[in-house]
CSV table of C-alpha atoms and ligand atoms in Angstrom, one decimal:
chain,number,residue,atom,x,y,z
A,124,UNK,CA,-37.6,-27.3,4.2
A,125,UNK,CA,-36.4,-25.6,7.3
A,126,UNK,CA,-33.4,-28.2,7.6
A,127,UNK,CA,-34.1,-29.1,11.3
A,128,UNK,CA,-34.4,-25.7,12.5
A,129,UNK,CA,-37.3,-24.0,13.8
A,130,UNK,CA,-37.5,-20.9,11.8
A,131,UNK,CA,-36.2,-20.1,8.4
A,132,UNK,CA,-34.3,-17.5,9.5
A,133,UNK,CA,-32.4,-19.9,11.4
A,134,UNK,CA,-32.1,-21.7,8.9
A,135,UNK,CA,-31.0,-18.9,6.8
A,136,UNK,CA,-28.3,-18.0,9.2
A,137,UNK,CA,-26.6,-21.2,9.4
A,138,UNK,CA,-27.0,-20.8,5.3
A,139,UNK,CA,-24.1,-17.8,5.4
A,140,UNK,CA,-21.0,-19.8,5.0
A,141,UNK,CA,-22.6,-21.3,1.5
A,142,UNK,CA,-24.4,-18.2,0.4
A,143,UNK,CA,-20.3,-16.2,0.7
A,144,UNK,CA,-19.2,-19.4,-0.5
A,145,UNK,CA,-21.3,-20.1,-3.4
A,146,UNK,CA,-21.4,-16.0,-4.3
A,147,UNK,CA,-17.7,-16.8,-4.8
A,148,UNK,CA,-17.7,-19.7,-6.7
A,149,UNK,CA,-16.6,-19.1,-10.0
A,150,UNK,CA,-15.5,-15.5,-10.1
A,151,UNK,CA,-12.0,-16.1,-10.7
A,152,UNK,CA,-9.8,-17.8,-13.4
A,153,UNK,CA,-6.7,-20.5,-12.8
A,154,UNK,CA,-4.6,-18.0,-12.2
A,155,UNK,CA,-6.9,-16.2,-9.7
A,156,UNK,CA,-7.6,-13.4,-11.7
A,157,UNK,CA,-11.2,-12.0,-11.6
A,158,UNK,CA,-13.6,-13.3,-14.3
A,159,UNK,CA,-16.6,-11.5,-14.4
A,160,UNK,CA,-18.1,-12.7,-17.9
A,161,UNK,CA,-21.3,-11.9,-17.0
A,162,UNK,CA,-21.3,-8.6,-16.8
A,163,UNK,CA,-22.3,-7.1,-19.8
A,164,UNK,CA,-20.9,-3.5,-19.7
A,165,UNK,CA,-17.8,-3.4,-21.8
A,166,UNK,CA,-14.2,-3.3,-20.5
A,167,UNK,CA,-13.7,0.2,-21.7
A,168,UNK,CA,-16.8,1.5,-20.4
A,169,UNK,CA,-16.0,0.1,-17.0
A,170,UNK,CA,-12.8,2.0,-17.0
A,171,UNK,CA,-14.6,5.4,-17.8
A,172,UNK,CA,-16.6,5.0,-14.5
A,173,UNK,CA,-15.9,8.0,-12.5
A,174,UNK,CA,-18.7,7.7,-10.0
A,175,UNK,CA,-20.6,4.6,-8.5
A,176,UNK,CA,-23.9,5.4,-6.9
A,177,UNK,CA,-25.3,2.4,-5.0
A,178,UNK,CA,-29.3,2.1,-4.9
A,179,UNK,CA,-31.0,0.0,-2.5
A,180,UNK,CA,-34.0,-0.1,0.7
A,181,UNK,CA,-33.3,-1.3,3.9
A,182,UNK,CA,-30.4,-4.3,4.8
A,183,UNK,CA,-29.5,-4.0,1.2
A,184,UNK,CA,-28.9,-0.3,1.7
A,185,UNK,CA,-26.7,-1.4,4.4
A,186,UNK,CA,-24.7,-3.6,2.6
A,187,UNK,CA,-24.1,-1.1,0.2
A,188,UNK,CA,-22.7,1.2,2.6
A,189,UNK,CA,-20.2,-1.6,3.7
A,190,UNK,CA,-19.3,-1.6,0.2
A,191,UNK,CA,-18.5,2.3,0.1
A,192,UNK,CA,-15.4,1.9,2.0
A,193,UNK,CA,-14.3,-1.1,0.1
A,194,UNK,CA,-15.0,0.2,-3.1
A,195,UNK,CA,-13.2,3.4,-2.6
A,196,UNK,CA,-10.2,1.9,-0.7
A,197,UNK,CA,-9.7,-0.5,-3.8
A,198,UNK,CA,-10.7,1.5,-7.0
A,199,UNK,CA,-10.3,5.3,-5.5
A,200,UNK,CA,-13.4,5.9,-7.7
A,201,UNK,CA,-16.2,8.4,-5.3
A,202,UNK,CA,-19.0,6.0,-4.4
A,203,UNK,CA,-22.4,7.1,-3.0
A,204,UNK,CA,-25.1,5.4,-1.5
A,205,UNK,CA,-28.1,6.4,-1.7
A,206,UNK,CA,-31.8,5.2,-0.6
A,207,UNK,CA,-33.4,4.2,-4.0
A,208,UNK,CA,-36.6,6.4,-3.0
A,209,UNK,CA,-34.7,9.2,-2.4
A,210,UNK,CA,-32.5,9.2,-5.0
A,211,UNK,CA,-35.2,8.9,-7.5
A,212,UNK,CA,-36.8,11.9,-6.4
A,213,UNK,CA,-34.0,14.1,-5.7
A,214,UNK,CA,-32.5,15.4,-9.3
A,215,UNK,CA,-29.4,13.3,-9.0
A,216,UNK,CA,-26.0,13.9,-10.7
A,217,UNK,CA,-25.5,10.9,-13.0
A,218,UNK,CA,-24.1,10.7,-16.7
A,219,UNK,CA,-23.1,8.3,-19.0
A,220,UNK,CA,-19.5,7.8,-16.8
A,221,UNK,CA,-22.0,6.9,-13.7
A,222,UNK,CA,-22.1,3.5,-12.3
A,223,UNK,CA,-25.6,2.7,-11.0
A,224,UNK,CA,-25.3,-0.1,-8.9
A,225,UNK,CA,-28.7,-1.5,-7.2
A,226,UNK,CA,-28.6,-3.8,-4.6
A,227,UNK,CA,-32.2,-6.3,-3.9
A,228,UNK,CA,-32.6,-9.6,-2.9
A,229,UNK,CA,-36.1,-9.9,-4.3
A,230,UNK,CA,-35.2,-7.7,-7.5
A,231,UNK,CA,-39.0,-7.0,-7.3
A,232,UNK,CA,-39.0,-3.4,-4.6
A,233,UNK,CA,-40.4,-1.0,-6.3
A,234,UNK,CA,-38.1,1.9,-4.9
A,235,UNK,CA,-35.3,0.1,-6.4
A,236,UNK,CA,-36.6,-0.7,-9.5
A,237,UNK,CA,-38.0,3.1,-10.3
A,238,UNK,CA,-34.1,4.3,-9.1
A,239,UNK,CA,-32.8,1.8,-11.5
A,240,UNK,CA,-35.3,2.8,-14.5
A,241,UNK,CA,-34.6,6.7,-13.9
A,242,UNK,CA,-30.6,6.3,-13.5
A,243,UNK,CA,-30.6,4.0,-17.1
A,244,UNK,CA,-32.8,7.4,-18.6
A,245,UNK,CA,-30.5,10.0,-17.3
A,246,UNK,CA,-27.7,7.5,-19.3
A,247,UNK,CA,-26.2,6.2,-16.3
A,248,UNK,CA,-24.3,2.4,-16.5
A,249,UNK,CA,-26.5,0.2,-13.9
A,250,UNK,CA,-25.9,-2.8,-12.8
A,251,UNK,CA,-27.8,-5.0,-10.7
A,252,UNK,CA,-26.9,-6.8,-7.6
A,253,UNK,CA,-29.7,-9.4,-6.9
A,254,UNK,CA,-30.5,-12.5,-5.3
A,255,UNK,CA,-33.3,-13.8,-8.0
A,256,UNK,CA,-32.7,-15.2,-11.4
A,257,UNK,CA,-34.5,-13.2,-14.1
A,258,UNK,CA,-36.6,-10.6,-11.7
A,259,UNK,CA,-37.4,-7.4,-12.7
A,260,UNK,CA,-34.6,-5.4,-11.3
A,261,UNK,CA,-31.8,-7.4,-13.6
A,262,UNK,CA,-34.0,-7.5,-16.6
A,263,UNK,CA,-34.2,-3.8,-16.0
A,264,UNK,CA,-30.5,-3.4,-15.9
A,265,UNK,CA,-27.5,-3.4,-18.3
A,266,UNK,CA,-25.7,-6.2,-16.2
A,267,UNK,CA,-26.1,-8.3,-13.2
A,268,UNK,CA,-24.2,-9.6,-10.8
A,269,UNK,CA,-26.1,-12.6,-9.1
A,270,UNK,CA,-25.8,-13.2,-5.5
A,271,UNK,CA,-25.9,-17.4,-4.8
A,272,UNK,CA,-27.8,-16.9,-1.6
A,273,UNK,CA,-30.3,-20.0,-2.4
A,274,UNK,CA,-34.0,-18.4,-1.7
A,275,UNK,CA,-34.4,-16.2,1.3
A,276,UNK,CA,-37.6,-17.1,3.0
A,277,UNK,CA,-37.6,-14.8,6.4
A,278,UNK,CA,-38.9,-11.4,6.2
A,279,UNK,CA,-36.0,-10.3,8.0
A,280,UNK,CA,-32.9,-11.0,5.2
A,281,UNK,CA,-30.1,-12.6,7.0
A,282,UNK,CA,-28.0,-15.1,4.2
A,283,UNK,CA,-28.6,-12.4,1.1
A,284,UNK,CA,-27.1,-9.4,2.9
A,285,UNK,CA,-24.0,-11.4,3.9
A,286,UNK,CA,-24.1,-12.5,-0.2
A,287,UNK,CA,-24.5,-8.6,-1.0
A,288,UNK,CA,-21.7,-8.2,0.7
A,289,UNK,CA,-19.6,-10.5,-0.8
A,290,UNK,CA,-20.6,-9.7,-4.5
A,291,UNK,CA,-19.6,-5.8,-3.8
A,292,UNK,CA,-16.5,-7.3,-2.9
A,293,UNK,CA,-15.6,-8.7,-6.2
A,294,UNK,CA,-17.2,-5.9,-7.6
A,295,UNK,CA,-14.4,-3.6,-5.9
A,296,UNK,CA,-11.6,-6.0,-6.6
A,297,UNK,CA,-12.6,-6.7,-10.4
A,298,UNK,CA,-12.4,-2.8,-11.2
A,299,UNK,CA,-9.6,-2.4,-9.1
A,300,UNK,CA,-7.4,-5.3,-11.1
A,301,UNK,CA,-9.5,-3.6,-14.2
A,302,UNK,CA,-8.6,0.0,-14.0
A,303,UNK,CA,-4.6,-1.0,-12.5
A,304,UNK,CA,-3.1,1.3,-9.9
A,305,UNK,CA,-2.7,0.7,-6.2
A,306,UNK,CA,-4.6,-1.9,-5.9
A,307,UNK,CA,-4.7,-4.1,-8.4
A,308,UNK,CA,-1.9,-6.3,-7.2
A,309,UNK,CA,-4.3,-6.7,-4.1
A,310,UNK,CA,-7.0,-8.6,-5.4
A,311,UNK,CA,-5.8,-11.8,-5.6
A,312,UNK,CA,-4.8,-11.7,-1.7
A,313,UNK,CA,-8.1,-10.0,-0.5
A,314,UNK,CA,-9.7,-12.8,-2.7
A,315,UNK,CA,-7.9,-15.7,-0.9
A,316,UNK,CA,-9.0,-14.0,2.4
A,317,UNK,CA,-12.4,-13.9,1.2
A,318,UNK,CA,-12.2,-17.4,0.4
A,319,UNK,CA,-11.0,-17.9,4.2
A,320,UNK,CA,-14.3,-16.5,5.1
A,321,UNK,CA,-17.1,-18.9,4.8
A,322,UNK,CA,-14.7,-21.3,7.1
A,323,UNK,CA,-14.7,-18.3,9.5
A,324,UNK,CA,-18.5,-18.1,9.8
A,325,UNK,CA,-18.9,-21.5,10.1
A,326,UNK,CA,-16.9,-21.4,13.9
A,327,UNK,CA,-18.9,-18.2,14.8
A,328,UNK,CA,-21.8,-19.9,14.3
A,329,UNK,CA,-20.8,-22.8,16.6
A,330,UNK,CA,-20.1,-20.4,19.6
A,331,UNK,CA,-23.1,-18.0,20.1
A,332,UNK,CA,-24.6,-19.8,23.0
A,333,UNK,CA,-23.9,-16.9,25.0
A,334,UNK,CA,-25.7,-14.6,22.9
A,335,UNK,CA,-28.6,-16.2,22.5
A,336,UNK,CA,-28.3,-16.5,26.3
A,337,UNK,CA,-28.0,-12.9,27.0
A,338,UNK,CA,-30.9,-12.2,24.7
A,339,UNK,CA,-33.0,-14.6,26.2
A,340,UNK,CA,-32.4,-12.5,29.7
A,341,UNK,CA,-33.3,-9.1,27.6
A,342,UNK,CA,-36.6,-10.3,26.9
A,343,UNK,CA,-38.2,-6.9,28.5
A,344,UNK,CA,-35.5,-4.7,27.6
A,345,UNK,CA,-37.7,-1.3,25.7
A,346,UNK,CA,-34.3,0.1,24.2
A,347,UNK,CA,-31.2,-1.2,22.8
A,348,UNK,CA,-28.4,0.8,21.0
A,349,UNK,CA,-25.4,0.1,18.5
A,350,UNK,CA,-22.5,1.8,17.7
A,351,UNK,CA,-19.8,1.1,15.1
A,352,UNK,CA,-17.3,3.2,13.0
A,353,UNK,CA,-16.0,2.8,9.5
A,354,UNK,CA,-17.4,-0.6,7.7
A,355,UNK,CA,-18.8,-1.6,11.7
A,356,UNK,CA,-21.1,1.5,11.7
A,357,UNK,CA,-23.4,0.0,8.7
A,358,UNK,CA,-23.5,-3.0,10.9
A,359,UNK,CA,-24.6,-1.1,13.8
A,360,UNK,CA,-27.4,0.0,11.8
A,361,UNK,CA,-28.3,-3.4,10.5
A,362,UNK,CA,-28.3,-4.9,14.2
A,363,UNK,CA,-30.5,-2.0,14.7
A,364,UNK,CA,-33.1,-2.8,12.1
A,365,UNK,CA,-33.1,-6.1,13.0
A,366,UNK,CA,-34.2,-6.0,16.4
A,367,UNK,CA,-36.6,-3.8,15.4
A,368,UNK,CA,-38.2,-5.6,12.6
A,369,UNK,CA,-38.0,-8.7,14.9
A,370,UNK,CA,-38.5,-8.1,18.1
A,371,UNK,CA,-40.6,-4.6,18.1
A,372,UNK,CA,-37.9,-2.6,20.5
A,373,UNK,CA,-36.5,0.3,19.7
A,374,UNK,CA,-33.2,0.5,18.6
A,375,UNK,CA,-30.8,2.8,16.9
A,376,UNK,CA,-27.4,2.7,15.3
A,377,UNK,CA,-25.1,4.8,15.9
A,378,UNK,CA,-21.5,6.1,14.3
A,379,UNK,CA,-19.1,5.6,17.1
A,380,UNK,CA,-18.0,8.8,16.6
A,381,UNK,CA,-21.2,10.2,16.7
A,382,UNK,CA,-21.2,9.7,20.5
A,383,UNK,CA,-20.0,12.9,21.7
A,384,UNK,CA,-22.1,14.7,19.2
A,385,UNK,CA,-25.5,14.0,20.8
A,386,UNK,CA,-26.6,10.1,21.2
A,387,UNK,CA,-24.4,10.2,24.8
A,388,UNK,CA,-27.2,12.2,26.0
A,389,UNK,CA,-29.4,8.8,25.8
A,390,UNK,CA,-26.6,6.7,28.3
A,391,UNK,CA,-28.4,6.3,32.0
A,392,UNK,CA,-28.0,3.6,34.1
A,393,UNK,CA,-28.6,-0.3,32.1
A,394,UNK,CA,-29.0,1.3,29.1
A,395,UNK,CA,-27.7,-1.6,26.7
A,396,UNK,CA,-25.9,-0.7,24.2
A,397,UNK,CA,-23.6,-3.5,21.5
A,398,UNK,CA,-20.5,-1.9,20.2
A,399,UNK,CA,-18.9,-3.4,17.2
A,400,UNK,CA,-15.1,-2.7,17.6
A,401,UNK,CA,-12.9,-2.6,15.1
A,402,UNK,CA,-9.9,-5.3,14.6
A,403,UNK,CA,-6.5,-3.8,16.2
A,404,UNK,CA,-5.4,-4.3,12.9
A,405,UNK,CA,-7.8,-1.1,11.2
A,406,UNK,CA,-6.1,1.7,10.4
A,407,UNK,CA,-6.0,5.5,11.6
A,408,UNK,CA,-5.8,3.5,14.9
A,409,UNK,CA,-9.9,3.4,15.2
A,410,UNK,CA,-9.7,0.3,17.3
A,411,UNK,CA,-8.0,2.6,20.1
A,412,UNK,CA,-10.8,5.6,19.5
A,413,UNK,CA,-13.7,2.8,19.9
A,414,UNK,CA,-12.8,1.4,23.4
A,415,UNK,CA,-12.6,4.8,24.3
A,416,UNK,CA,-16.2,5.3,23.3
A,417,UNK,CA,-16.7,2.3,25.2
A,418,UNK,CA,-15.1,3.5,28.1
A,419,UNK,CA,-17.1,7.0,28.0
A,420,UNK,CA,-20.5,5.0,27.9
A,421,UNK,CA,-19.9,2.8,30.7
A,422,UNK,CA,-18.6,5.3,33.1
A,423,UNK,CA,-22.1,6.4,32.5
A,424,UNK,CA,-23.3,3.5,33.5
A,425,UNK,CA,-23.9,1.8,30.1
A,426,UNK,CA,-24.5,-1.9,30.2
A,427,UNK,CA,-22.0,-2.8,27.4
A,428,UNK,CA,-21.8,-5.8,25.1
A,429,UNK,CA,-18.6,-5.4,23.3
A,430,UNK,CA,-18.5,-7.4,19.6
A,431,UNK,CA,-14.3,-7.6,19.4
A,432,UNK,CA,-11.9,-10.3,17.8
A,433,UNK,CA,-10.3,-13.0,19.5
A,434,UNK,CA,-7.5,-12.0,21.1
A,435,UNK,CA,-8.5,-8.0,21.4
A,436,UNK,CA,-7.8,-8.1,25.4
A,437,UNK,CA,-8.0,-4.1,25.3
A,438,UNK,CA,-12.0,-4.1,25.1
A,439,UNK,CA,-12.1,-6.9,29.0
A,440,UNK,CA,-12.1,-3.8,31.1
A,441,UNK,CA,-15.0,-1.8,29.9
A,442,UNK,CA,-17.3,-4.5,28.6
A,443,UNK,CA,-20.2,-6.0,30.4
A,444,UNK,CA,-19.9,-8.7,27.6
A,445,UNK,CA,-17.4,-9.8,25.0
A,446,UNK,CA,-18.7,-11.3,22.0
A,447,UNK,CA,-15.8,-13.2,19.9
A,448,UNK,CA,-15.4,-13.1,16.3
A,449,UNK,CA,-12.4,-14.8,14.3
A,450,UNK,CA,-9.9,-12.5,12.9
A,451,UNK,CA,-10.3,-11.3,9.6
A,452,UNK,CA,-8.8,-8.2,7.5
A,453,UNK,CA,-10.7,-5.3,8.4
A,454,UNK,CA,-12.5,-4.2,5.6
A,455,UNK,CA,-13.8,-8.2,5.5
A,456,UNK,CA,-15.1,-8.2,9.2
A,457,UNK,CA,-18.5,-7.5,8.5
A,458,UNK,CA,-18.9,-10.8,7.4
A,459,UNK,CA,-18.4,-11.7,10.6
A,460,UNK,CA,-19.8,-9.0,12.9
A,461,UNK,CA,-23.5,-9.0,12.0
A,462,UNK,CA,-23.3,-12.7,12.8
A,463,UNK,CA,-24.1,-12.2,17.1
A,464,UNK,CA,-26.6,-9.5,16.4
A,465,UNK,CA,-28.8,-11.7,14.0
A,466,UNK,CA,-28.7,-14.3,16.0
A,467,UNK,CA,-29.7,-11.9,19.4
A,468,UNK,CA,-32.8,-10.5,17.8
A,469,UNK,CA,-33.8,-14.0,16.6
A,470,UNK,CA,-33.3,-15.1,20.6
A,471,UNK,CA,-35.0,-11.9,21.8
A,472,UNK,CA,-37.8,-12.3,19.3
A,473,UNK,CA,-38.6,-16.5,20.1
A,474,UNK,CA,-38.0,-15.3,24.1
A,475,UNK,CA,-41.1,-12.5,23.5
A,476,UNK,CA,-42.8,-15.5,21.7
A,477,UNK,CA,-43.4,-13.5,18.0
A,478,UNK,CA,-43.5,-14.8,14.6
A,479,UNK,CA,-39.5,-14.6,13.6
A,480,UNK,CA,-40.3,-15.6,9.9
A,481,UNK,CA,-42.9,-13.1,9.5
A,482,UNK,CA,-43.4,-9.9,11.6
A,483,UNK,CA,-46.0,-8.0,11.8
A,484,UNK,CA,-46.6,-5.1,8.9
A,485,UNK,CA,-43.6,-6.4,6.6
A,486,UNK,CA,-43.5,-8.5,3.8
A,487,UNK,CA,-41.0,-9.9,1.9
A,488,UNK,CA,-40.8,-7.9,-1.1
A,489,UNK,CA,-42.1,-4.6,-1.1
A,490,UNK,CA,-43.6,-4.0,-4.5
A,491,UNK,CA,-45.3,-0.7,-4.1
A,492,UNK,CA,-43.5,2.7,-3.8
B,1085,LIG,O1,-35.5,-7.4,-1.9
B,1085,LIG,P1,-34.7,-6.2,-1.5
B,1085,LIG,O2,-33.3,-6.6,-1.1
B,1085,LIG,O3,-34.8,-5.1,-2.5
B,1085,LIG,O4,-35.4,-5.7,-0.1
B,1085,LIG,C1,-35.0,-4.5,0.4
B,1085,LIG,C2,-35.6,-4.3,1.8
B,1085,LIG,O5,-37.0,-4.2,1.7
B,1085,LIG,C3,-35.2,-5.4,2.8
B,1085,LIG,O6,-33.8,-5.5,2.9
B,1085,LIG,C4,-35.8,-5.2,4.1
B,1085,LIG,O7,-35.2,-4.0,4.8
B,1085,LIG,C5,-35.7,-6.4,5.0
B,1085,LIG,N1,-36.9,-6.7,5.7
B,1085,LIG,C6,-34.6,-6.3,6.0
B,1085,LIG,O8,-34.5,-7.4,6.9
């Protein structure tokens, strides 16, 4: 069942192209138009929405903070993401013009679930983001939007965050063509350039022999850091909680702009530390502020490994590494970006000889609050 690969989770990696693909498939009509039939919240009621709160735990928190910027860029509705097991316990504002979105693979975590159950009492809309036919989670909800990850085996989620991804997507474009204004007119391009994206992934995948080389040589490393700004800082986060859920070093994610604000202070000598760099392409010229981080950290003698697209020749001077990804349009590159650090801690972890599929203390679905 592994599909000639060692681990699931390697498995599960090479799986992204079809889990974007197949969470895709079918979510547009001949003319290109989102179709969303199966989500049961009316029309009207969608265009009431004046707030979207996302609920989720851990890489699917993460995903939902990708899917701030997105969502907001697209629909100009306030979005919020919150940690289901704080949100639950910390009187939140919701009414019946709320949008309650939860985000599991599993649709079992219990965190989620009591968020979800609490929102629907306070009269919230919610709608359910998951990877499992008929778990709790969608039952639970008014509507669901399936992810078409195929079943996610590895404790460590790799294929259903990428799918997360992807459904908030056409999440963001179907209210945006909904609701008209600005962006409506958009969603039929940013839907062909999703549709570029499994392709994309596929050729990443084929060139991460470096990587896994580097993290073979990290093998003793104690501390790693990652920055990123805008959509790149939730993936600085998630290549943070993957090497620690994997490998069992500390790491931390960073905002990019954080630096300055304190986490410089950690910079000696070797520290390594991944920085995902926005495309040239991002607006408010955040590519330029990020190889200035860059710069700052390795005039401090940070060991950098610099995740940049092809072509981004501004990043060669202050990076130890470069890690290539394809192009993409901006608010798409996480797609791509979480791609090298996945496969580093899955390197790092098989170099320290540990149990990729199943770490220590974690399991799969976390059913208890
Ligand atoms: O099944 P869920 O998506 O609700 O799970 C949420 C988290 O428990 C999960 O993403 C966890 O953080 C993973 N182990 C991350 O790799």
């Amino acid at each position: 069942e592994k599909g000639g690969f060692d681990t699931f989770m390697e498995k599960e990696i090479f799986d992204q192209p079809d889990a974007v693909r197949d969470t895709l498939l079918g979510r547009t009509d001949s003319e290109g138009r989102l179709a969303l039939d199966e989500i049961r919240i009316s029309e009207d009621g969608l265009k009431n929405i004046d707030r979207i709160t996302i609920v989720a735990c851990g890489t699917a928190a993460y995903a939902g903070m990708v899917a701030k910027y997105a969502l907001e860029h697209w629909t100009r509705i306030p979005v919020e993401v919150a940690l289901a097991h704080e949100f639950r316990y910390c009187d939140p504002i919701v009414s019946e013009r709320t949008l309650v979105v939860s985000i599991s693979q599993s649709g079992e975590t219990m965190d989620t679930l009591m968020a979800v159950k609490h929102a629907r009492d306070l009269g919230a809309n919610t709608l359910s983001i998951c990877n499992t036919h008929g778990a709790t989670i969608p039952r639970e909800s008014d509507a669901v939007l399936y992810t078409h990850a195929g079943p996610e085996i590895a404790v460590a989620s790799t294929k259903a965050f990428l799918a997360q991804i992807t459904a908030c997507y056409v999440l963001g474009l179907y209210l945006a063509q909904l609701r008209g204004g600005t962006y409506a007119d958009d969603a039929k391009k940013v839907m062909t350039e999703l549709q570029e994206m499994p392709a994309k992934i596929d050729e990443l995948l084929g060139h991460l022999d470096r990587v896994r080389e580097i993290a073979r040589f990290m093998a003793d490393t104690r501390s790693v850091l990652f920055l990123g700004r805008n959509v790149g800082y939730p993936i600085a986060m998630e290549g943070a909680l993957k090497l620690k859920e994997l490998a069992y070093i500390h790491a931390e994610g960073f905002a990019a702009g954080e630096l300055k604000h304190g986490p410089i202070a950690l910079i000696d000598a070797g520290q390594p530390v991944f920085i995902v760099v926005p495309g040239p392409d991002t607006p408010h010229g955040l590519h330029g502020k990020v190889v200035s981080n860059i710069q700052e950290i390795r005039a401090r003698g940070a060991r950098t490994l610099v995740i940049a697209e092809e072509g981004d020749e501004a990043v060669v001077p202050f990076a130890d590494e470069v890690i290539r990804i394809p192009k993409s349009a901006p608010l798409l590159a996480p797609l791509l970006a979480i791609v090298p650090l996945q496969v580093f801690s899955l390197e790092l972890s098989t170099a320290k000889g540990l149990d990729v599929d199943q770490p220590r203390n974690l399991a799969k679905s976390v059913t208890v609050e």
